[in-house]
mmCIF file of C-alpha atoms in Angstrom:
data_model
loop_
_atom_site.group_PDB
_atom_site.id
_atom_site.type_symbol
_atom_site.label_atom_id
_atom_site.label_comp_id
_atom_site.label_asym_id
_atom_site.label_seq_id
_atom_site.Cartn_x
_atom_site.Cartn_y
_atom_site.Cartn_z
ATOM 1 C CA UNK L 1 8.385 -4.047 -8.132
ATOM 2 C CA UNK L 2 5.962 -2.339 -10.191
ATOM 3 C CA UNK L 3 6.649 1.211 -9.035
ATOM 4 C CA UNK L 4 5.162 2.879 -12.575
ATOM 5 C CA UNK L 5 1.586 2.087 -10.833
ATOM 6 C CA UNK L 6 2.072 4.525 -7.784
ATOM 7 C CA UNK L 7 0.616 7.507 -9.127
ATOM 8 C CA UNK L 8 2.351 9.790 -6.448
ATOM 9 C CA UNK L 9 5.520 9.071 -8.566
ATOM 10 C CA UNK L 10 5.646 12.308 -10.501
ATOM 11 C CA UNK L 11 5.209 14.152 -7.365
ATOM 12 C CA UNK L 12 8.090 12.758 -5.501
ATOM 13 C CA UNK L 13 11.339 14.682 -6.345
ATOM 14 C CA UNK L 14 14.962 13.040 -5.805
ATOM 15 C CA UNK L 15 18.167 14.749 -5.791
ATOM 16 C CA UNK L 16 20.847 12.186 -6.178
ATOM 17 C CA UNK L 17 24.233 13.455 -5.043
ATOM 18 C CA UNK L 18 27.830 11.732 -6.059
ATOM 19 C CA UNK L 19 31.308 12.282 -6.768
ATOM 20 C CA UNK L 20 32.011 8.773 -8.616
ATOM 21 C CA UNK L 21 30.007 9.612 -11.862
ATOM 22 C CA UNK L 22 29.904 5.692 -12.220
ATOM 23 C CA UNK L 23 27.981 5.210 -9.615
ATOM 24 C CA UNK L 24 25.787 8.135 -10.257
ATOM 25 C CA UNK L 25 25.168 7.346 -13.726
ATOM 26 C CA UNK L 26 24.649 4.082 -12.928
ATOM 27 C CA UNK L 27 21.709 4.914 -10.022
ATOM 28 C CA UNK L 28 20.178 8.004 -12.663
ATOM 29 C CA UNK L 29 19.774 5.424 -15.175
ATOM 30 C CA UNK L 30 17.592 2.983 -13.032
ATOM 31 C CA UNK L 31 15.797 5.637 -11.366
ATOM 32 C CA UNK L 32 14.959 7.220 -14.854
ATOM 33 C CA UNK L 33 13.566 3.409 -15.874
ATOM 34 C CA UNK L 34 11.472 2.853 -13.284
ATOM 35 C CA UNK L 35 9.367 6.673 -13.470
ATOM 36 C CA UNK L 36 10.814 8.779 -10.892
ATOM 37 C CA UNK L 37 12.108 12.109 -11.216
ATOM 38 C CA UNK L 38 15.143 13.019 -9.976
ATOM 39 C CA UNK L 39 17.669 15.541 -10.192
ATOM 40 C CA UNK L 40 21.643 14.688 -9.847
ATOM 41 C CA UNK L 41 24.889 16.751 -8.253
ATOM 42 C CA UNK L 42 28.394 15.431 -8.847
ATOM 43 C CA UNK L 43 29.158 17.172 -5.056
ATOM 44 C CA UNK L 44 28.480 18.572 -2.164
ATOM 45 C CA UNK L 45 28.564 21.921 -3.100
ATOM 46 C CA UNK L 46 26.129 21.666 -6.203
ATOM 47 C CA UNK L 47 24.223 19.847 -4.375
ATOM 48 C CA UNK L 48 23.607 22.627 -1.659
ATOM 49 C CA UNK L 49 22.868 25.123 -4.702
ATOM 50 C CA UNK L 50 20.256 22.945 -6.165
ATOM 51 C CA UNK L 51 18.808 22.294 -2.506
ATOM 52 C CA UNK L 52 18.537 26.197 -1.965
ATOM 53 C CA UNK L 53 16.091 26.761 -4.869
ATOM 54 C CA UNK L 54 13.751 23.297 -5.252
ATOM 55 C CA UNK L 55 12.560 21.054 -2.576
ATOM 56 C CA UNK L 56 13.472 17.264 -2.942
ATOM 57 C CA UNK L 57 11.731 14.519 -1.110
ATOM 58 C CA UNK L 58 14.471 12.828 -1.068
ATOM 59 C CA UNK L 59 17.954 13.638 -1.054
ATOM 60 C CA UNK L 60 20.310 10.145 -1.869
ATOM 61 C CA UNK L 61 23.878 11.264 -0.812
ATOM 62 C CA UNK L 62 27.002 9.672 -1.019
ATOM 63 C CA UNK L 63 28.967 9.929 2.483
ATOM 64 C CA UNK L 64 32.579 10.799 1.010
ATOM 65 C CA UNK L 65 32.992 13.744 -1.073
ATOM 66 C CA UNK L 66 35.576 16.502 -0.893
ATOM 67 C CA UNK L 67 34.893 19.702 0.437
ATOM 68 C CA UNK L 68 31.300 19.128 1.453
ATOM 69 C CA UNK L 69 31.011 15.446 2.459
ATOM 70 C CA UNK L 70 27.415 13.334 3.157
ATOM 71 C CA UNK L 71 27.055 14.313 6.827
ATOM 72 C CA UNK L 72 27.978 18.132 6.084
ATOM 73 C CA UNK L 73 25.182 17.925 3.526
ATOM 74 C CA UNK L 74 23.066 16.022 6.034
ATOM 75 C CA UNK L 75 23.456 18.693 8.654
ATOM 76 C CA UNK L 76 22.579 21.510 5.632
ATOM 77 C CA UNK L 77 19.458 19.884 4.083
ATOM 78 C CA UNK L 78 18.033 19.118 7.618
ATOM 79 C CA UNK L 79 18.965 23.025 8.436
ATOM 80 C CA UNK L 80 17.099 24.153 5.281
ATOM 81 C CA UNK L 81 14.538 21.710 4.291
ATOM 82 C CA UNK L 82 13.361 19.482 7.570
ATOM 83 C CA UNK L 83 11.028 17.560 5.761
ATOM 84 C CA UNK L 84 12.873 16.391 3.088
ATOM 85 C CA UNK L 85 14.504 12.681 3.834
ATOM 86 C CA UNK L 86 18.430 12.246 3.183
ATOM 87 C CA UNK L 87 19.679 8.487 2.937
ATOM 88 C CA UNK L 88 23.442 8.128 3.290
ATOM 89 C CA UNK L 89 25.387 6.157 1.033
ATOM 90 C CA UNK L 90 29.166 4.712 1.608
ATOM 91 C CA UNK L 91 32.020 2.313 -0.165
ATOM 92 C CA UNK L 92 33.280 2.334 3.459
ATOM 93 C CA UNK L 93 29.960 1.165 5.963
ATOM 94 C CA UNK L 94 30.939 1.435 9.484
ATOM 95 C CA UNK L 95 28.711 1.149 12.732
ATOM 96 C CA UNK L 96 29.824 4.230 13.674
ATOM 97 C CA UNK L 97 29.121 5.671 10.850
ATOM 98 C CA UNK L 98 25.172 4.460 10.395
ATOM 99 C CA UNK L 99 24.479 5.553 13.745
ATOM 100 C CA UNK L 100 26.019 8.876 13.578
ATOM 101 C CA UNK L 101 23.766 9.220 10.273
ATOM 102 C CA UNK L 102 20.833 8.167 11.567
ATOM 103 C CA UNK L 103 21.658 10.664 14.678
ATOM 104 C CA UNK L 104 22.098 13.050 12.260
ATOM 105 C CA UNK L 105 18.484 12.610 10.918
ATOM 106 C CA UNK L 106 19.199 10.216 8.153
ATOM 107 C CA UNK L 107 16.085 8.153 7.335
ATOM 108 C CA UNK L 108 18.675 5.555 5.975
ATOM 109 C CA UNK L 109 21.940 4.191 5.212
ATOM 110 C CA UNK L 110 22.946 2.100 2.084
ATOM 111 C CA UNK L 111 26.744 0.325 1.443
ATOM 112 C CA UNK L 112 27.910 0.829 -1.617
ATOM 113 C CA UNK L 113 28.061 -0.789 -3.782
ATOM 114 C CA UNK L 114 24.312 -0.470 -4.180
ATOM 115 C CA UNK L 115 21.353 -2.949 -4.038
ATOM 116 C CA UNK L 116 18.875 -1.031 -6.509
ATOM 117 C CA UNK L 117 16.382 -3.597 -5.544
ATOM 118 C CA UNK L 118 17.091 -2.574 -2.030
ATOM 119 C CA UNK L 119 17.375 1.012 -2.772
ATOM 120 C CA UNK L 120 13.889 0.681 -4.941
ATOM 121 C CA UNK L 121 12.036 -0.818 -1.544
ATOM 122 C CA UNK L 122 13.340 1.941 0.457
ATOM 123 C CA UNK L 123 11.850 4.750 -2.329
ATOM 124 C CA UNK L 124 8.656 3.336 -2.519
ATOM 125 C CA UNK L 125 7.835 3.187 1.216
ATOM 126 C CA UNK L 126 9.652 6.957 1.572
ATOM 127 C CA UNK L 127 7.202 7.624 -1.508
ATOM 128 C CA UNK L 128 3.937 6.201 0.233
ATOM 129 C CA UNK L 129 4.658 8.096 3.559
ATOM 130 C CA UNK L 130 5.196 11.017 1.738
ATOM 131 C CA UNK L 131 1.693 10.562 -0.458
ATOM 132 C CA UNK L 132 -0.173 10.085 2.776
ATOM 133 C CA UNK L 133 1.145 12.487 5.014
ATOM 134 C CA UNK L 134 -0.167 15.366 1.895
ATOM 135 C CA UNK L 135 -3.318 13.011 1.774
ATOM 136 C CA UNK L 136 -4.022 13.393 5.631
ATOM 137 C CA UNK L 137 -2.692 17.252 5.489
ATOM 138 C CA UNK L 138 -5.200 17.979 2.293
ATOM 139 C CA UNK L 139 -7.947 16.494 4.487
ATOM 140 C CA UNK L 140 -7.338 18.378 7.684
ATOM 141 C CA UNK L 141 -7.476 21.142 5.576
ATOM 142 C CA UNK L 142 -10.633 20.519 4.109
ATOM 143 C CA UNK L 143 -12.318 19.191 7.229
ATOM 144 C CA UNK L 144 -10.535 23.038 8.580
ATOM 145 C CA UNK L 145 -12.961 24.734 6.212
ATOM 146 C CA UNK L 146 -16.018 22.811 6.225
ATOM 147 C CA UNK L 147 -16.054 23.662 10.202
ATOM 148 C CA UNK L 148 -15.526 27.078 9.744
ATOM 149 C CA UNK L 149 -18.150 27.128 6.911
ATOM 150 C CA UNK L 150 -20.407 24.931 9.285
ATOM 151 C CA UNK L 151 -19.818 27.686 12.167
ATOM 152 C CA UNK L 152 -20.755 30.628 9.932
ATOM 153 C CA UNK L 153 -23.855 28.980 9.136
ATOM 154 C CA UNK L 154 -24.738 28.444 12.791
ATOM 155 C CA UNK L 155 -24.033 31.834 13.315
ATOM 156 C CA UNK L 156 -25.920 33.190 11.041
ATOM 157 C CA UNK L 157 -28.780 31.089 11.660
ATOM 158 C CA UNK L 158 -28.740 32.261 15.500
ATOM 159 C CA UNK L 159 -28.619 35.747 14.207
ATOM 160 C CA UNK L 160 -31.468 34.874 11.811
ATOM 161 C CA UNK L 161 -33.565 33.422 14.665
ATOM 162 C CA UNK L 162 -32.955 36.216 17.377
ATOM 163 C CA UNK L 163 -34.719 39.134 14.848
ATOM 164 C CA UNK L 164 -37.466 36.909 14.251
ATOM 165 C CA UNK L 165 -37.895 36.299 17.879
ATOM 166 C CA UNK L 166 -37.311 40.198 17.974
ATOM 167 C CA UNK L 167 -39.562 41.013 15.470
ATOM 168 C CA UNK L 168 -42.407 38.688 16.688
ATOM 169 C CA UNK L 169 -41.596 40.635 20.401
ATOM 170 C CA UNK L 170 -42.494 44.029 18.839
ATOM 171 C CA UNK L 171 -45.587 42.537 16.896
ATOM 172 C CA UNK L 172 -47.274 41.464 19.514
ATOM 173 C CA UNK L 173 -46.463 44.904 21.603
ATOM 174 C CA UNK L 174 -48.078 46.526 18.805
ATOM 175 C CA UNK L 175 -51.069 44.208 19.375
ATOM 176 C CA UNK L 176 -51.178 45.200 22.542
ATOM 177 C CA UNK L 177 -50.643 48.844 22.420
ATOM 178 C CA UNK L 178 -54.817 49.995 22.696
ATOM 179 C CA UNK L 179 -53.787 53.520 22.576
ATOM 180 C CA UNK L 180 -54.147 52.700 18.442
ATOM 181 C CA UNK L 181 -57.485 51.122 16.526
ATOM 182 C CA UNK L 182 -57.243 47.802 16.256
ATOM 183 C CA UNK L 183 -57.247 47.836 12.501
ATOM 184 C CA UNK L 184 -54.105 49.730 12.381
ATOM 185 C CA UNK L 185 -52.380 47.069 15.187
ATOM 186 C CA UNK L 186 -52.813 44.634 12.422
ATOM 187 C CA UNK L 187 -51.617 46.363 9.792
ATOM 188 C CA UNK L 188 -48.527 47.641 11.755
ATOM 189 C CA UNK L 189 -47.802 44.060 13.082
ATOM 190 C CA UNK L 190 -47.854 42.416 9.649
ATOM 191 C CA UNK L 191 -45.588 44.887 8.548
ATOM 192 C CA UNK L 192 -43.279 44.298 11.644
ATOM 193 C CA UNK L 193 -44.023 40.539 10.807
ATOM 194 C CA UNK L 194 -42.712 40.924 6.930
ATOM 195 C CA UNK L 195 -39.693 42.587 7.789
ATOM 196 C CA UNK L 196 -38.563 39.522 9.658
ATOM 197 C CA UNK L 197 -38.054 37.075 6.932
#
């Protein structure tokens, strides 16, 4: 997997959250190899600090923790941060478990101990969602302003044509008007005329 080619990496934050500093070393090292950047918590708890003030893509928990366990966190970081994407991981995998997860608004659910090749795939497609969901949000904003831009054009050019269609109106009245020498109809209607462009 050549994962140093995306160039949305560096955009695409990870907060990796364990108790078992093994494990967490162990996932922050391969992480760190292949480009991404990440952030760690060693529970719960820090993990719910670090949540509060940065928004992660991603958010790779482990299920049991004391205190604040994977599904607490879960509940929290879909609470504060909808967008961002937690995948559950577990030592102890149960049906019961995945499903509630995935109820829960897990994108995933990984048994430990953990297939980095596995975990890699999973990233990369989380990664390429992410990239084009900005890529189709930056261009419905920029199609968003070329319409407005496009209707304040039109506008003006209505407005543009109505006094010239105003302005030709009055010349000709002033054509018309014989109470005045015809010399001075001209003149008055070219100046009517000029004021128009």
């Amino acid at each position: 997997i050549h994962l140093r080619e995306a160039d949305c990496m560096e955009n695409f934050d990870i907060l990796i959250v364990d108790d078992d500093p093994i494990n967490l070393e162990i996932i922050r090292a391969r992480l760190k190899g292949v480009g991404y950047t990440f952030d760690t918590a060693s529970n719960g708890a820090e993990a719910l600090e670090k949540i509060a003030v940065h928004h992660f893509d991603v958010v790779l928990t482990d299920l049991m923790m004391p205190e604040v366990d994977g599904m607490d966190l879960l509940a929290a970081v879909k609470k504060q941060r909808p967008q961002t994407e937690v995948i559950i991981m577990t030592a102890y995998a149960t049906v019961d478990n995945a499903v509630q997860a995935l109820l829960n608004g897990a994108v995933d659910y990984l048994q430990k101990p953990i297939n980095l090749e596995e975990l890699y795939i999973k990233l990369n497609k989380l990664m390429l969602v992410k990239s084009l969901t900005r890529s189709t949000d930056e261009l419905q904003t920029a199609m968003d302003v070329t319409e407005r831009s496009a209707s304040e054009t039109i506008k003006n050019l209505e407005d543009m044509v109505i006094g010239v269609q105003r302005r030709c109106a009055q010349a000709i009245d002033t054509l018309l008007d014989e109470r005045t020498d015809i010399t001075e109809r001209i003149a008055r209607a070219v100046e009517v005329l000029k004021e128009a462009r």
